Tab-separated table of C-alpha atoms in Angstrom:
chain	number	residue	atom	x	y	z
A	1	MET	CA	14.944	9.189	82.292
A	2	PHE	CA	15.398	6.098	84.442
A	3	VAL	CA	11.739	6.128	85.474
A	4	GLU	CA	10.353	6.995	82.029
A	5	SER	CA	12.320	4.181	80.379
A	6	LYS	CA	11.570	1.637	83.135
A	7	GLY	CA	15.212	1.387	84.097
A	8	PHE	CA	16.425	1.924	80.523
A	9	THR	CA	14.593	-1.202	79.349
A	10	THR	CA	12.225	0.453	76.853
A	11	ARG	CA	12.143	3.452	74.553
A	12	GLU	CA	8.420	3.289	73.835
A	13	GLU	CA	5.725	4.518	76.172
A	14	SER	CA	3.353	1.907	77.493
A	15	LEU	CA	-0.228	3.060	77.754
A	16	ASN	CA	-1.275	-0.246	79.321
A	17	TYR	CA	-3.375	1.466	81.980
A	18	SER	CA	-6.166	-0.022	84.007
A	19	VAL	CA	-9.414	1.929	84.193
A	20	GLN	CA	-8.446	3.389	87.577
A	21	GLY	CA	-4.852	3.935	86.459
A	22	LEU	CA	-6.072	6.127	83.599
A	23	LEU	CA	-8.149	8.270	85.937
A	24	ASP	CA	-5.381	8.497	88.552
A	25	THR	CA	-2.676	9.350	86.014
A	26	PHE	CA	-4.485	11.687	83.635
A	27	GLY	CA	-7.535	12.873	85.563
A	28	ARG	CA	-11.055	13.348	84.291
A	29	HIS	CA	-10.083	16.546	82.506
A	30	ARG	CA	-8.073	14.401	80.058
A	31	ILE	CA	-10.136	11.191	79.927
A	32	SER	CA	-13.760	10.664	80.869
A	33	MET	CA	-14.935	7.855	83.095
A	34	ALA	CA	-16.792	6.408	80.093
A	35	ASP	CA	-13.637	6.380	77.940
A	36	ALA	CA	-11.520	4.989	80.799
A	37	GLU	CA	-14.031	2.150	81.187
A	38	LYS	CA	-14.220	1.612	77.429
A	39	PHE	CA	-10.469	1.579	76.714
A	40	GLY	CA	-8.668	0.833	79.997
A	41	ARG	CA	-7.284	-2.587	80.891
A	42	ILE	CA	-9.531	-4.734	83.034
A	43	ASP	CA	-7.920	-7.126	85.484
A	44	LYS	CA	-9.466	-9.849	87.600
A	45	VAL	CA	-7.991	-11.650	90.589
A	46	VAL	CA	-8.465	-15.410	90.403
A	47	LYS	CA	-7.081	-17.566	93.229
A	48	GLY	CA	-4.808	-14.762	94.338
A	49	ARG	CA	-3.387	-14.140	90.857
A	50	LYS	CA	-4.170	-11.108	88.758
A	51	THR	CA	-5.159	-11.927	85.195
A	52	VAL	CA	-5.997	-9.596	82.346
A	53	VAL	CA	-9.627	-9.868	81.297
A	54	ARG	CA	-9.335	-7.182	78.634
A	55	ALA	CA	-6.159	-5.560	77.344
A	56	ALA	CA	-5.908	-1.790	77.272
A	57	HIS	CA	-6.647	-0.182	73.924
A	58	GLN	CA	-3.378	1.745	73.921
A	59	ASN	CA	-3.876	3.452	70.556
A	60	ALA	CA	-7.247	4.861	71.623
A	61	ILE	CA	-5.891	5.886	75.029
A	62	ALA	CA	-2.987	7.787	73.447
A	63	ASN	CA	-5.272	9.607	71.042
A	64	ILE	CA	-7.570	10.637	73.888
A	65	VAL	CA	-5.047	11.708	76.536
A	66	TYR	CA	-2.576	13.299	74.076
A	67	GLY	CA	-5.156	14.561	71.588
A	68	GLY	CA	-8.042	16.999	71.530
A	69	ASP	CA	-7.689	20.561	72.757
A	70	TRP	CA	-5.168	19.583	75.449
A	71	GLY	CA	-2.905	17.774	72.987
A	72	ARG	CA	-3.117	20.610	70.484
A	73	GLU	CA	-2.297	23.293	73.068
A	74	ASN	CA	0.370	21.420	75.053
A	75	LEU	CA	1.961	19.005	72.588
A	76	GLY	CA	1.290	20.423	69.137
A	77	ASN	CA	-0.743	17.342	68.215
A	78	THR	CA	-2.875	18.716	65.395
A	79	GLN	CA	-3.763	15.698	63.254
A	80	PRO	CA	-6.023	12.720	63.936
A	81	GLY	CA	-3.857	9.920	65.324
A	82	ASP	CA	-1.082	12.236	66.556
A	83	GLY	CA	-1.557	11.057	70.152
A	84	TRP	CA	-0.515	7.529	69.204
A	85	LYS	CA	2.053	8.478	66.579
A	86	PHE	CA	3.795	10.923	68.914
A	87	ARG	CA	3.402	8.991	72.195
A	88	GLY	CA	6.399	8.901	74.518
A	89	SER	CA	9.495	7.901	72.571
A	90	GLY	CA	13.157	7.495	73.474
A	91	ASP	CA	14.812	7.179	76.868
A	92	LYS	CA	13.173	10.433	77.975
A	93	GLN	CA	9.812	9.379	76.519
A	94	ILE	CA	9.553	12.644	74.562
A	95	THR	CA	5.861	13.137	73.847
A	96	GLY	CA	3.946	15.161	71.275
A	97	ARG	CA	4.403	16.278	67.690
A	98	GLU	CA	6.004	19.575	68.699
A	99	ASN	CA	8.543	18.052	71.095
A	100	ILE	CA	9.452	15.114	68.867
A	101	GLU	CA	9.829	17.268	65.751
A	102	ALA	CA	12.012	19.673	67.776
A	103	SER	CA	14.300	16.734	68.567
A	104	GLY	CA	15.183	16.372	64.889
A	105	PHE	CA	14.364	12.664	64.959
A	106	SER	CA	11.288	10.675	63.998
A	107	PRO	CA	9.322	8.821	66.675
A	108	GLU	CA	10.591	5.547	65.197
A	109	GLN	CA	14.227	6.697	65.409
A	110	LEU	CA	13.745	7.642	69.059
A	111	ARG	CA	12.251	4.214	69.776
A	112	THR	CA	14.862	2.136	67.942
A	113	ASP	CA	18.141	4.076	67.698
A	114	PRO	CA	19.999	4.405	71.019
A	115	VAL	CA	22.166	7.273	69.727
A	116	ALA	CA	19.145	9.246	68.504
A	117	SER	CA	17.394	8.552	71.804
A	118	ALA	CA	20.334	9.681	73.948
A	119	THR	CA	20.969	12.754	71.789
A	120	ALA	CA	17.330	13.867	71.870
A	121	SER	CA	17.058	13.187	75.609
A	122	ALA	CA	20.162	15.251	76.394
A	123	ASP	CA	18.942	18.052	74.127
A	124	PHE	CA	15.545	18.053	75.870
A	125	PHE	CA	17.292	18.162	79.264
A	126	VAL	CA	19.305	21.242	78.257
A	127	LYS	CA	16.509	23.078	76.388
A	128	HIS	CA	14.067	22.645	79.255
A	129	GLY	CA	16.352	24.125	81.901
A	130	CYS	CA	17.233	20.960	83.790
A	131	ILE	CA	20.943	21.679	84.265
A	132	ALA	CA	20.597	24.211	87.099
A	133	PRO	CA	18.382	22.019	89.314
A	134	ALA	CA	20.529	18.965	88.481
A	135	GLU	CA	23.661	20.802	89.618
A	136	ARG	CA	21.889	21.551	92.929
A	137	ASP	CA	20.914	17.859	93.327
A	138	ASP	CA	17.305	19.027	93.087
A	139	VAL	CA	15.649	15.879	91.743
A	140	ARG	CA	12.197	17.344	92.348
A	141	GLY	CA	13.112	20.465	90.366
A	142	VAL	CA	14.367	18.391	87.442
A	143	THR	CA	11.243	16.225	87.605
A	144	LEU	CA	8.971	19.268	87.427
A	145	LYS	CA	10.823	20.534	84.363
A	146	VAL	CA	10.857	17.145	82.664
A	147	ASN	CA	7.191	16.247	83.035
A	148	GLY	CA	5.403	19.019	84.907
A	149	GLY	CA	4.533	16.869	87.921
A	150	THR	CA	6.175	14.769	90.581
A	151	ASN	CA	5.057	11.295	89.533
A	152	GLY	CA	7.760	8.733	90.205
A	153	LEU	CA	9.697	11.138	92.437
A	154	THR	CA	10.667	8.496	95.015
A	155	ASP	CA	11.998	6.216	92.262
A	156	ARG	CA	13.838	9.145	90.651
A	157	ILE	CA	15.544	10.032	93.930
A	158	ALA	CA	16.574	6.397	94.458
A	159	ALA	CA	17.914	6.123	90.885
A	160	THR	CA	19.840	9.391	91.254
A	161	THR	CA	21.349	8.249	94.549
A	162	ALA	CA	22.390	4.916	93.011
A	163	ALA	CA	23.897	6.592	89.926
A	164	LYS	CA	25.868	9.050	92.053
A	165	LYS	CA	27.243	6.149	94.078
A	166	VAL	CA	28.304	4.282	90.917
A	167	PHE	CA	30.073	7.387	89.599
A	168	GLY	CA	31.579	8.307	92.974
A	169	LEU	CA	29.720	11.614	93.224
């Protein structure tokens, strides 16, 4: 959760991706080059400083990468606008109509209520089989269960190591 929530500083997914970031993160099977160029953030370096030329169209990005056939099959997003409405929410960044409804909380509750967020995140952790790999200190195994890939694995390992040190584990 540390990585998803940017160090527990946000409970709402940012879809502020650059054109290349969209393609690297989601792949062309989830967003076309044309849509990445149309909706992704465009940056420009001026005198060594990066400035935003065009902000990302986060609503459109969410509806593309979490919508369509993929969103319907993997997230239960069945209605127009579900990608944005059910974007990552809470400390765990629970994503999709099916997952968020299973939490028993609304997306807004997950984004604004720390108790709802923590409760839903813990429930997701248990329901998705994360306890066994966590007990083995298998950060990669937990990561695969949480989001199906290994993005942010180095940061997750560092955060786990730091947390264990704080708690004397």
